[in-house]
Amino acid sequence: MIKIKLSTVLILVILLYPYSYAQQSVLQFANATGRVIDRLAIDKLDDLRFGTIISSKTPGTVTISTESTRSSTGGVTLIPSDYGASFFKILGTPYSSFALTIPTASIYITNNNNASMEVKTWTKDRPARPTLNSMGYLEVRIGATLVVDTFQEIGNYTGTFTVTVNY
Amino acid sequence: MKFRILAFFFYILCMHAAVFAQVNSNASATIIRGISLSRITDLRFGAMISTETPGTVVINPFDSSRTAVGGVILIYSDIGPATFTIMGESNANFILTIPSSPINISVRDQSMVVDEWTSSPARGQAQIPSQGIMQLNIGGTLHVKANQAWGAYSGSFSVTVSYP
């Protein structure tokens, strides 16, 4: 008795399945987008990422180059992780040149316990007055050096720096 | 005795359970009935600078190219037609409906018009290839006013596929 019931249910499911999923007409939405630039624009694509490190009793530094290579000095151990230079794209009038300003002074990045590390020696892979290409486009990468103290407190450290473009 | 038999069956059941656990594996299949349409990308006119002269930007659905007419300056950026995947029964005919009237794309209180919609395959009756899957590209024309205000403009349009 139970067997019959079970098979009846199965047959019904098999018969109903295609019909319950049948679709004869489908409507989909998409967006149309366009961006008008006010002469000059800068977009950040990547943050400056020093990645994961271990501190020791010896202080040290971690440097990210504009080619996104990572190197260290002193008692710092580099751990495989996501690291790299800060990456910006600049959009504006083709062939125009502009002033590119990056930090010159140190900034401090902090963890949620207010411990801090210094970020200094900022580098960029473009001159102080770069020129946009024929398509009004230029990529800029920015690196710096992180100072890691003796037994630097554990945590995720973040801070903000400013890059300015100006005609 | 009864308990022993039950225990034996329970033991057998456990053995089976263990065996089944060892042969666990996944097999997957997707069944498509009717017709389906899924969006991959939006229609992207990309970045541009407007001047004192109005202009238009055209996205071609066939070669995904971007061209400008008039006073608009094109800036390097992510551009291209809206793309969709259509799946349905092999060789089935279907009706493709794309916008026929202009839409506005806007930011803040500013807007631009998108019209002259084009597509590959063309609107109207089309056929699903024997593999049951095909790509749909949709392009259009963006009208940029003189000194169009800066901003990231966006607007929505709809596409329909249906069996006749």
mmCIF file of C-alpha atoms in Angstrom:
data_model
loop_
_atom_site.group_PDB
_atom_site.id
_atom_site.type_symbol
_atom_site.label_atom_id
_atom_site.label_comp_id
_atom_site.label_asym_id
_atom_site.label_seq_id
_atom_site.Cartn_x
_atom_site.Cartn_y
_atom_site.Cartn_z
ATOM 1 C CA MET A 1 0.000 0.000 0.000
ATOM 2 C CA ILE A 2 2.717 2.403 0.955
ATOM 3 C CA LYS A 3 4.732 1.402 -2.117
ATOM 4 C CA ILE A 4 1.887 2.302 -4.449
ATOM 5 C CA LYS A 5 1.443 5.660 -2.834
ATOM 6 C CA LEU A 6 5.145 6.463 -3.100
ATOM 7 C CA SER A 7 5.375 5.562 -6.770
ATOM 8 C CA THR A 8 2.241 7.559 -7.527
ATOM 9 C CA VAL A 9 3.785 10.598 -5.933
ATOM 10 C CA LEU A 10 7.025 10.105 -7.869
ATOM 11 C CA ILE A 11 5.186 9.807 -11.167
ATOM 12 C CA LEU A 12 3.239 12.964 -10.417
ATOM 13 C CA VAL A 13 6.436 14.844 -9.590
ATOM 14 C CA ILE A 14 8.101 13.700 -12.794
ATOM 15 C CA LEU A 15 5.067 14.697 -14.846
ATOM 16 C CA LEU A 16 4.629 18.058 -13.184
ATOM 17 C CA TYR A 17 8.283 19.042 -13.017
ATOM 18 C CA PRO A 18 8.794 20.386 -16.548
ATOM 19 C CA TYR A 19 5.537 22.269 -16.548
ATOM 20 C CA SER A 20 6.094 23.952 -13.219
ATOM 21 C CA TYR A 21 9.376 25.374 -14.561
ATOM 22 C CA ALA A 22 8.243 26.167 -18.080
ATOM 23 C CA GLN A 23 8.752 29.762 -19.148
ATOM 24 C CA GLN A 24 7.556 31.069 -22.454
ATOM 25 C CA SER A 25 8.595 34.695 -22.028
ATOM 26 C CA VAL A 26 11.344 36.350 -19.996
ATOM 27 C CA LEU A 27 11.928 40.015 -19.257
ATOM 28 C CA GLN A 28 15.269 41.312 -17.993
ATOM 29 C CA PHE A 29 16.489 44.755 -17.009
ATOM 30 C CA ALA A 30 19.883 46.278 -17.685
ATOM 31 C CA ASN A 31 21.361 49.672 -16.980
ATOM 32 C CA ALA A 32 22.698 52.156 -19.477
ATOM 33 C CA THR A 33 25.547 54.152 -17.975
ATOM 34 C CA GLY A 34 27.758 57.046 -18.997
ATOM 35 C CA ARG A 35 30.150 59.233 -17.070
ATOM 36 C CA VAL A 36 30.773 62.881 -17.819
ATOM 37 C CA ILE A 37 34.060 64.124 -16.395
ATOM 38 C CA ASP A 38 34.583 67.639 -15.111
ATOM 39 C CA ARG A 39 37.901 68.130 -16.954
ATOM 40 C CA LEU A 40 39.943 66.013 -14.525
ATOM 41 C CA ALA A 41 39.025 63.022 -12.353
ATOM 42 C CA ILE A 42 40.948 60.558 -10.220
ATOM 43 C CA ASP A 43 39.645 57.103 -9.256
ATOM 44 C CA LYS A 44 41.246 54.841 -6.680
ATOM 45 C CA LEU A 45 41.443 51.228 -7.795
ATOM 46 C CA ASP A 46 43.678 49.800 -5.056
ATOM 47 C CA ASP A 47 44.758 50.831 -1.578
ATOM 48 C CA LEU A 48 48.389 50.737 -0.470
ATOM 49 C CA ARG A 49 48.693 47.294 1.155
ATOM 50 C CA PHE A 50 51.739 46.328 3.220
ATOM 51 C CA GLY A 51 50.180 42.905 3.825
ATOM 52 C CA THR A 52 50.690 40.613 6.806
ATOM 53 C CA ILE A 53 53.880 40.903 8.864
ATOM 54 C CA ILE A 54 55.294 39.597 12.143
ATOM 55 C CA SER A 55 57.217 41.947 14.402
ATOM 56 C CA SER A 56 60.017 40.903 16.751
ATOM 57 C CA LYS A 57 62.272 42.422 19.369
ATOM 58 C CA THR A 58 64.178 44.135 16.531
ATOM 59 C CA PRO A 59 62.401 47.036 14.806
ATOM 60 C CA GLY A 60 62.206 47.013 11.024
ATOM 61 C CA THR A 61 60.595 48.432 7.921
ATOM 62 C CA VAL A 62 58.438 47.147 5.070
ATOM 63 C CA THR A 63 58.644 48.884 1.705
ATOM 64 C CA ILE A 64 56.157 48.591 -1.135
ATOM 65 C CA SER A 65 57.591 49.805 -4.441
ATOM 66 C CA THR A 66 55.554 51.347 -7.235
ATOM 67 C CA GLU A 67 55.993 48.000 -9.052
ATOM 68 C CA SER A 68 54.172 46.373 -6.092
ATOM 69 C CA THR A 69 57.226 44.483 -4.844
ATOM 70 C CA ARG A 70 57.552 44.107 -1.064
ATOM 71 C CA SER A 71 60.829 44.156 0.849
ATOM 72 C CA SER A 72 61.787 44.389 4.506
ATOM 73 C CA THR A 73 64.636 45.417 6.747
ATOM 74 C CA GLY A 74 65.386 44.637 10.391
ATOM 75 C CA GLY A 75 63.413 42.203 12.496
ATOM 76 C CA VAL A 76 60.268 42.060 10.377
ATOM 77 C CA THR A 77 59.031 38.782 8.906
ATOM 78 C CA LEU A 78 56.930 39.038 5.741
ATOM 79 C CA ILE A 79 54.010 36.607 5.555
ATOM 80 C CA PRO A 80 52.420 35.676 2.220
ATOM 81 C CA SER A 81 49.346 37.882 1.862
ATOM 82 C CA ASP A 82 47.734 40.440 -0.398
ATOM 83 C CA TYR A 83 50.078 43.422 -0.720
ATOM 84 C CA GLY A 84 50.789 46.036 -3.321
ATOM 85 C CA ALA A 85 51.090 49.640 -4.381
ATOM 86 C CA SER A 86 48.191 52.025 -4.332
ATOM 87 C CA PHE A 87 46.758 52.265 -7.824
ATOM 88 C CA PHE A 88 44.888 55.247 -9.282
ATOM 89 C CA LYS A 89 43.541 56.068 -12.697
ATOM 90 C CA ILE A 90 43.372 59.663 -13.820
ATOM 91 C CA LEU A 91 40.929 60.781 -16.510
ATOM 92 C CA GLY A 92 40.827 64.138 -18.239
ATOM 93 C CA THR A 93 41.353 66.109 -21.415
ATOM 94 C CA PRO A 94 43.608 64.144 -23.807
ATOM 95 C CA TYR A 95 47.238 65.344 -23.963
ATOM 96 C CA SER A 96 46.751 67.756 -21.076
ATOM 97 C CA SER A 97 49.299 67.906 -18.290
ATOM 98 C CA PHE A 98 48.450 68.381 -14.657
ATOM 99 C CA ALA A 99 50.039 68.583 -11.217
ATOM 100 C CA LEU A 100 50.136 65.288 -9.304
ATOM 101 C CA THR A 101 50.610 65.659 -5.563
ATOM 102 C CA ILE A 102 51.269 62.773 -3.179
ATOM 103 C CA PRO A 103 52.043 62.950 0.556
ATOM 104 C CA THR A 104 55.489 64.276 1.471
ATOM 105 C CA ALA A 105 55.110 63.950 5.241
ATOM 106 C CA SER A 106 54.610 60.767 7.250
ATOM 107 C CA ILE A 107 51.156 59.510 8.075
ATOM 108 C CA TYR A 108 50.302 57.143 10.914
ATOM 109 C CA ILE A 109 48.146 54.069 10.536
ATOM 110 C CA THR A 110 46.434 52.749 13.652
ATOM 111 C CA ASN A 111 44.760 49.601 14.942
ATOM 112 C CA ASN A 112 41.535 49.563 16.952
ATOM 113 C CA ASN A 113 43.602 49.804 20.139
ATOM 114 C CA ASN A 114 45.177 53.093 18.979
ATOM 115 C CA ALA A 115 48.627 51.595 18.505
ATOM 116 C CA SER A 116 50.230 53.222 15.468
ATOM 117 C CA MET A 117 52.878 52.727 12.781
ATOM 118 C CA GLU A 118 54.520 55.382 10.660
ATOM 119 C CA VAL A 119 54.221 55.351 6.856
ATOM 120 C CA LYS A 120 56.894 57.472 5.171
ATOM 121 C CA THR A 121 59.066 57.904 2.067
ATOM 122 C CA TRP A 122 56.246 58.065 -0.472
ATOM 123 C CA THR A 123 57.115 57.187 -4.063
ATOM 124 C CA LYS A 124 55.188 57.448 -7.334
ATOM 125 C CA ASP A 125 55.825 56.104 -10.816
ATOM 126 C CA ARG A 126 55.005 59.409 -12.556
ATOM 127 C CA PRO A 127 56.663 62.827 -12.617
ATOM 128 C CA ALA A 128 55.258 65.768 -10.665
ATOM 129 C CA ARG A 129 53.602 67.062 -13.889
ATOM 130 C CA PRO A 130 52.480 64.066 -15.936
ATOM 131 C CA THR A 131 50.568 64.228 -19.227
ATOM 132 C CA LEU A 132 47.399 62.318 -20.102
ATOM 133 C CA ASN A 133 47.541 60.102 -23.191
ATOM 134 C CA SER A 134 45.517 60.462 -26.399
ATOM 135 C CA MET A 135 42.568 58.797 -24.668
ATOM 136 C CA GLY A 136 42.763 61.168 -21.691
ATOM 137 C CA TYR A 137 44.007 58.407 -19.404
ATOM 138 C CA LEU A 138 46.920 57.808 -17.054
ATOM 139 C CA GLU A 139 47.607 55.203 -14.370
ATOM 140 C CA VAL A 140 49.568 56.119 -11.258
ATOM 141 C CA ARG A 141 50.998 53.772 -8.644
ATOM 142 C CA ILE A 142 52.141 54.902 -5.230
ATOM 143 C CA GLY A 143 54.405 53.102 -2.772
ATOM 144 C CA ALA A 144 55.814 53.885 0.679
ATOM 145 C CA THR A 145 57.744 52.521 3.647
ATOM 146 C CA LEU A 146 56.123 51.243 6.838
ATOM 147 C CA VAL A 147 58.038 51.535 10.116
ATOM 148 C CA VAL A 148 57.448 48.563 12.425
ATOM 149 C CA ASP A 149 58.362 49.025 16.055
ATOM 150 C CA THR A 150 59.855 46.533 18.525
ATOM 151 C CA PHE A 151 57.105 44.061 19.419
ATOM 152 C CA GLN A 152 54.604 46.065 17.400
ATOM 153 C CA GLU A 153 51.128 45.377 18.748
ATOM 154 C CA ILE A 154 49.062 42.916 16.690
ATOM 155 C CA GLY A 155 46.035 44.155 14.761
ATOM 156 C CA ASN A 156 44.782 45.532 11.473
ATOM 157 C CA TYR A 157 46.233 48.991 10.952
ATOM 158 C CA THR A 158 44.655 51.489 8.601
ATOM 159 C CA GLY A 159 45.041 55.165 7.795
ATOM 160 C CA THR A 160 44.278 57.620 5.028
ATOM 161 C CA PHE A 161 46.463 59.602 2.654
ATOM 162 C CA THR A 162 45.505 62.049 -0.048
ATOM 163 C CA VAL A 163 46.473 62.224 -3.709
ATOM 164 C CA THR A 164 45.586 65.380 -5.606
ATOM 165 C CA VAL A 165 45.419 66.159 -9.321
ATOM 166 C CA ASN A 166 45.145 69.714 -10.512
ATOM 167 C CA TYR A 167 45.373 71.562 -13.829
ATOM 168 C CA MET B 1 15.829 -13.077 20.201
ATOM 169 C CA LYS B 2 13.630 -10.375 18.761
ATOM 170 C CA PHE B 3 16.003 -7.797 20.120
ATOM 171 C CA ARG B 4 18.967 -9.618 18.545
ATOM 172 C CA ILE B 5 17.343 -9.634 15.147
ATOM 173 C CA LEU B 6 16.557 -5.953 15.450
ATOM 174 C CA ALA B 7 20.094 -5.271 16.562
ATOM 175 C CA PHE B 8 21.402 -7.229 13.577
ATOM 176 C CA PHE B 9 19.250 -5.222 11.175
ATOM 177 C CA PHE B 10 20.352 -2.030 12.856
ATOM 178 C CA TYR B 11 23.967 -3.156 12.391
ATOM 179 C CA ILE B 12 23.347 -3.854 8.691
ATOM 180 C CA LEU B 13 21.677 -0.459 8.363
ATOM 181 C CA CYS B 14 24.695 1.242 9.923
ATOM 182 C CA MET B 15 27.038 -0.642 7.603
ATOM 183 C CA HIS B 16 25.014 0.561 4.650
ATOM 184 C CA ALA B 17 25.046 4.073 5.968
ATOM 185 C CA ALA B 18 28.822 3.899 6.287
ATOM 186 C CA VAL B 19 29.210 2.522 2.785
ATOM 187 C CA PHE B 20 26.948 5.171 1.341
ATOM 188 C CA ALA B 21 28.915 7.858 3.126
ATOM 189 C CA GLN B 22 32.063 6.674 1.411
ATOM 190 C CA VAL B 23 30.608 6.795 -2.055
ATOM 191 C CA ASN B 24 29.077 10.240 -1.671
ATOM 192 C CA SER B 25 29.584 12.271 -4.782
ATOM 193 C CA ASN B 26 27.879 15.029 -6.664
ATOM 194 C CA ALA B 27 26.374 14.904 -10.088
ATOM 195 C CA SER B 28 24.811 18.038 -11.470
ATOM 196 C CA ALA B 29 22.710 19.026 -14.410
ATOM 197 C CA THR B 30 20.694 22.075 -15.313
ATOM 198 C CA ILE B 31 17.366 21.645 -16.978
ATOM 199 C CA ILE B 32 16.137 24.556 -19.052
ATOM 200 C CA ARG B 33 12.570 24.569 -20.198
ATOM 201 C CA GLY B 34 11.182 27.279 -22.335
ATOM 202 C CA ILE B 35 13.568 30.190 -22.724
ATOM 203 C CA SER B 36 15.844 32.049 -20.356
ATOM 204 C CA LEU B 37 17.570 35.414 -20.508
ATOM 205 C CA SER B 38 20.317 36.486 -18.130
ATOM 206 C CA ARG B 39 22.193 39.762 -18.054
ATOM 207 C CA ILE B 40 25.996 39.734 -18.128
ATOM 208 C CA THR B 41 26.901 43.411 -18.531
ATOM 209 C CA ASP B 42 25.201 46.784 -18.710
ATOM 210 C CA LEU B 43 25.338 49.115 -21.695
ATOM 211 C CA ARG B 44 28.432 51.221 -20.925
ATOM 212 C CA PHE B 45 29.038 54.453 -22.801
ATOM 213 C CA GLY B 46 32.122 54.994 -20.616
ATOM 214 C CA ALA B 47 33.840 58.211 -19.648
ATOM 215 C CA MET B 48 33.711 61.393 -21.694
ATOM 216 C CA ILE B 49 34.220 65.138 -21.484
ATOM 217 C CA SER B 50 31.526 67.440 -22.779
ATOM 218 C CA THR B 51 32.337 70.732 -24.485
ATOM 219 C CA GLU B 52 30.428 73.806 -25.684
ATOM 220 C CA THR B 53 29.268 71.702 -28.651
ATOM 221 C CA PRO B 54 26.720 68.925 -28.108
ATOM 222 C CA GLY B 55 27.562 65.478 -29.366
ATOM 223 C CA THR B 56 26.622 61.815 -29.453
ATOM 224 C CA VAL B 57 28.333 58.616 -28.373
ATOM 225 C CA VAL B 58 27.411 55.367 -30.149
ATOM 226 C CA ILE B 59 28.047 51.856 -28.856
ATOM 227 C CA ASN B 60 28.007 49.308 -31.685
ATOM 228 C CA PRO B 61 26.506 45.935 -30.636
ATOM 229 C CA PHE B 62 28.328 44.021 -33.386
ATOM 230 C CA ASP B 63 31.962 44.934 -32.663
ATOM 231 C CA SER B 64 31.493 46.563 -29.209
ATOM 232 C CA SER B 65 33.192 49.728 -30.483
ATOM 233 C CA ARG B 66 32.532 53.278 -29.306
ATOM 234 C CA THR B 67 32.443 56.295 -31.578
ATOM 235 C CA ALA B 68 31.733 59.961 -30.977
ATOM 236 C CA VAL B 69 30.250 62.684 -33.151
ATOM 237 C CA GLY B 70 30.262 66.401 -32.322
ATOM 238 C CA GLY B 71 31.838 68.096 -29.323
ATOM 239 C CA VAL B 72 32.152 65.118 -26.994
ATOM 240 C CA ILE B 73 35.649 63.868 -26.137
ATOM 241 C CA LEU B 74 35.956 60.151 -25.396
ATOM 242 C CA ILE B 75 38.106 59.119 -22.441
ATOM 243 C CA TYR B 76 39.600 55.673 -21.953
ATOM 244 C CA SER B 77 37.316 53.574 -19.742
ATOM 245 C CA ASP B 78 35.291 50.390 -19.543
ATOM 246 C CA ILE B 79 32.843 50.533 -22.461
ATOM 247 C CA GLY B 80 30.641 48.139 -24.394
ATOM 248 C CA PRO B 81 27.172 46.953 -25.290
ATOM 249 C CA ALA B 82 24.781 45.404 -22.810
ATOM 250 C CA THR B 83 25.289 41.661 -23.063
ATOM 251 C CA PHE B 84 22.902 38.845 -22.231
ATOM 252 C CA THR B 85 22.860 35.082 -22.527
ATOM 253 C CA ILE B 86 19.785 33.525 -24.108
ATOM 254 C CA MET B 87 19.170 29.820 -23.532
ATOM 255 C CA GLY B 88 16.364 27.834 -25.034
ATOM 256 C CA GLU B 89 15.429 24.854 -27.141
ATOM 257 C CA SER B 90 17.665 24.114 -30.129
ATOM 258 C CA ASN B 91 16.658 25.826 -33.339
ATOM 259 C CA ALA B 92 13.553 27.330 -31.758
ATOM 260 C CA ASN B 93 12.349 30.652 -33.090
ATOM 261 C CA PHE B 94 11.789 33.396 -30.578
ATOM 262 C CA ILE B 95 10.811 37.046 -30.521
ATOM 263 C CA LEU B 96 13.342 39.552 -29.216
ATOM 264 C CA THR B 97 12.031 42.859 -27.933
ATOM 265 C CA ILE B 98 14.476 45.671 -27.172
ATOM 266 C CA PRO B 99 13.582 49.293 -26.315
ATOM 267 C CA SER B 100 12.067 51.228 -29.201
ATOM 268 C CA SER B 101 11.723 54.580 -27.454
ATOM 269 C CA PRO B 102 14.326 56.805 -25.776
ATOM 270 C CA ILE B 103 15.188 56.515 -22.103
ATOM 271 C CA ASN B 104 16.836 59.038 -19.799
ATOM 272 C CA ILE B 105 19.932 58.265 -17.836
ATOM 273 C CA SER B 106 20.434 60.634 -14.953
ATOM 274 C CA VAL B 107 22.495 61.818 -12.018
ATOM 275 C CA ARG B 108 21.304 64.354 -9.431
ATOM 276 C CA ASP B 109 18.832 66.490 -11.419
ATOM 277 C CA GLN B 110 20.742 66.098 -14.707
ATOM 278 C CA SER B 111 19.914 63.740 -17.537
ATOM 279 C CA MET B 112 20.980 62.510 -20.960
ATOM 280 C CA VAL B 113 18.913 60.677 -23.580
ATOM 281 C CA VAL B 114 19.727 57.203 -24.917
ATOM 282 C CA ASP B 115 17.957 56.171 -28.123
ATOM 283 C CA GLU B 116 18.483 54.492 -31.531
ATOM 284 C CA TRP B 117 18.730 51.065 -29.912
ATOM 285 C CA THR B 118 20.472 48.390 -31.944
ATOM 286 C CA SER B 119 21.103 44.743 -31.236
ATOM 287 C CA SER B 120 22.835 41.587 -32.362
ATOM 288 C CA PRO B 121 20.775 39.565 -33.216
ATOM 289 C CA ALA B 122 18.354 42.179 -34.534
ATOM 290 C CA ARG B 123 15.026 42.749 -32.827
ATOM 291 C CA GLY B 124 12.028 40.714 -33.973
ATOM 292 C CA GLN B 125 12.194 37.050 -34.829
ATOM 293 C CA ALA B 126 15.456 35.236 -34.175
ATOM 294 C CA GLN B 127 16.526 31.627 -33.805
ATOM 295 C CA ILE B 128 18.308 29.824 -31.012
ATOM 296 C CA PRO B 129 21.305 27.923 -32.436
ATOM 297 C CA SER B 130 21.580 24.160 -32.174
ATOM 298 C CA GLN B 131 23.750 24.420 -29.038
ATOM 299 C CA GLY B 132 20.779 26.057 -27.291
ATOM 300 C CA ILE B 133 22.746 29.099 -26.146
ATOM 301 C CA MET B 134 23.540 32.448 -27.722
ATOM 302 C CA GLN B 135 24.736 35.901 -26.789
ATOM 303 C CA LEU B 136 22.644 39.030 -27.189
ATOM 304 C CA ASN B 137 24.369 42.435 -27.485
ATOM 305 C CA ILE B 138 22.512 45.715 -27.246
ATOM 306 C CA GLY B 139 23.920 49.096 -28.248
ATOM 307 C CA GLY B 140 22.517 52.590 -28.503
ATOM 308 C CA THR B 141 23.210 56.266 -28.958
ATOM 309 C CA LEU B 142 23.866 58.655 -26.070
ATOM 310 C CA HIS B 143 23.101 62.334 -26.572
ATOM 311 C CA VAL B 144 25.474 64.610 -24.668
ATOM 312 C CA LYS B 145 24.289 68.191 -24.302
ATOM 313 C CA ALA B 146 26.594 71.206 -24.536
ATOM 314 C CA ASN B 147 28.426 71.600 -21.208
ATOM 315 C CA GLN B 148 26.710 68.496 -19.857
ATOM 316 C CA ALA B 149 27.092 68.449 -16.070
ATOM 317 C CA TRP B 150 29.694 66.029 -14.696
ATOM 318 C CA GLY B 151 28.615 62.840 -12.992
ATOM 319 C CA ALA B 152 28.013 59.108 -13.320
ATOM 320 C CA TYR B 153 24.719 58.818 -15.229
ATOM 321 C CA SER B 154 22.591 55.699 -15.051
ATOM 322 C CA GLY B 155 19.186 54.535 -16.212
ATOM 323 C CA SER B 156 17.330 51.290 -16.750
ATOM 324 C CA PHE B 157 15.844 49.590 -19.799
ATOM 325 C CA SER B 158 14.269 46.200 -20.379
ATOM 326 C CA VAL B 159 14.622 43.379 -22.883
ATOM 327 C CA THR B 160 12.187 40.550 -23.513
ATOM 328 C CA VAL B 161 12.538 37.174 -25.213
ATOM 329 C CA SER B 162 9.476 35.039 -25.803
ATOM 330 C CA TYR B 163 8.347 32.080 -27.852
ATOM 331 C CA PRO B 164 5.822 33.121 -30.456
#
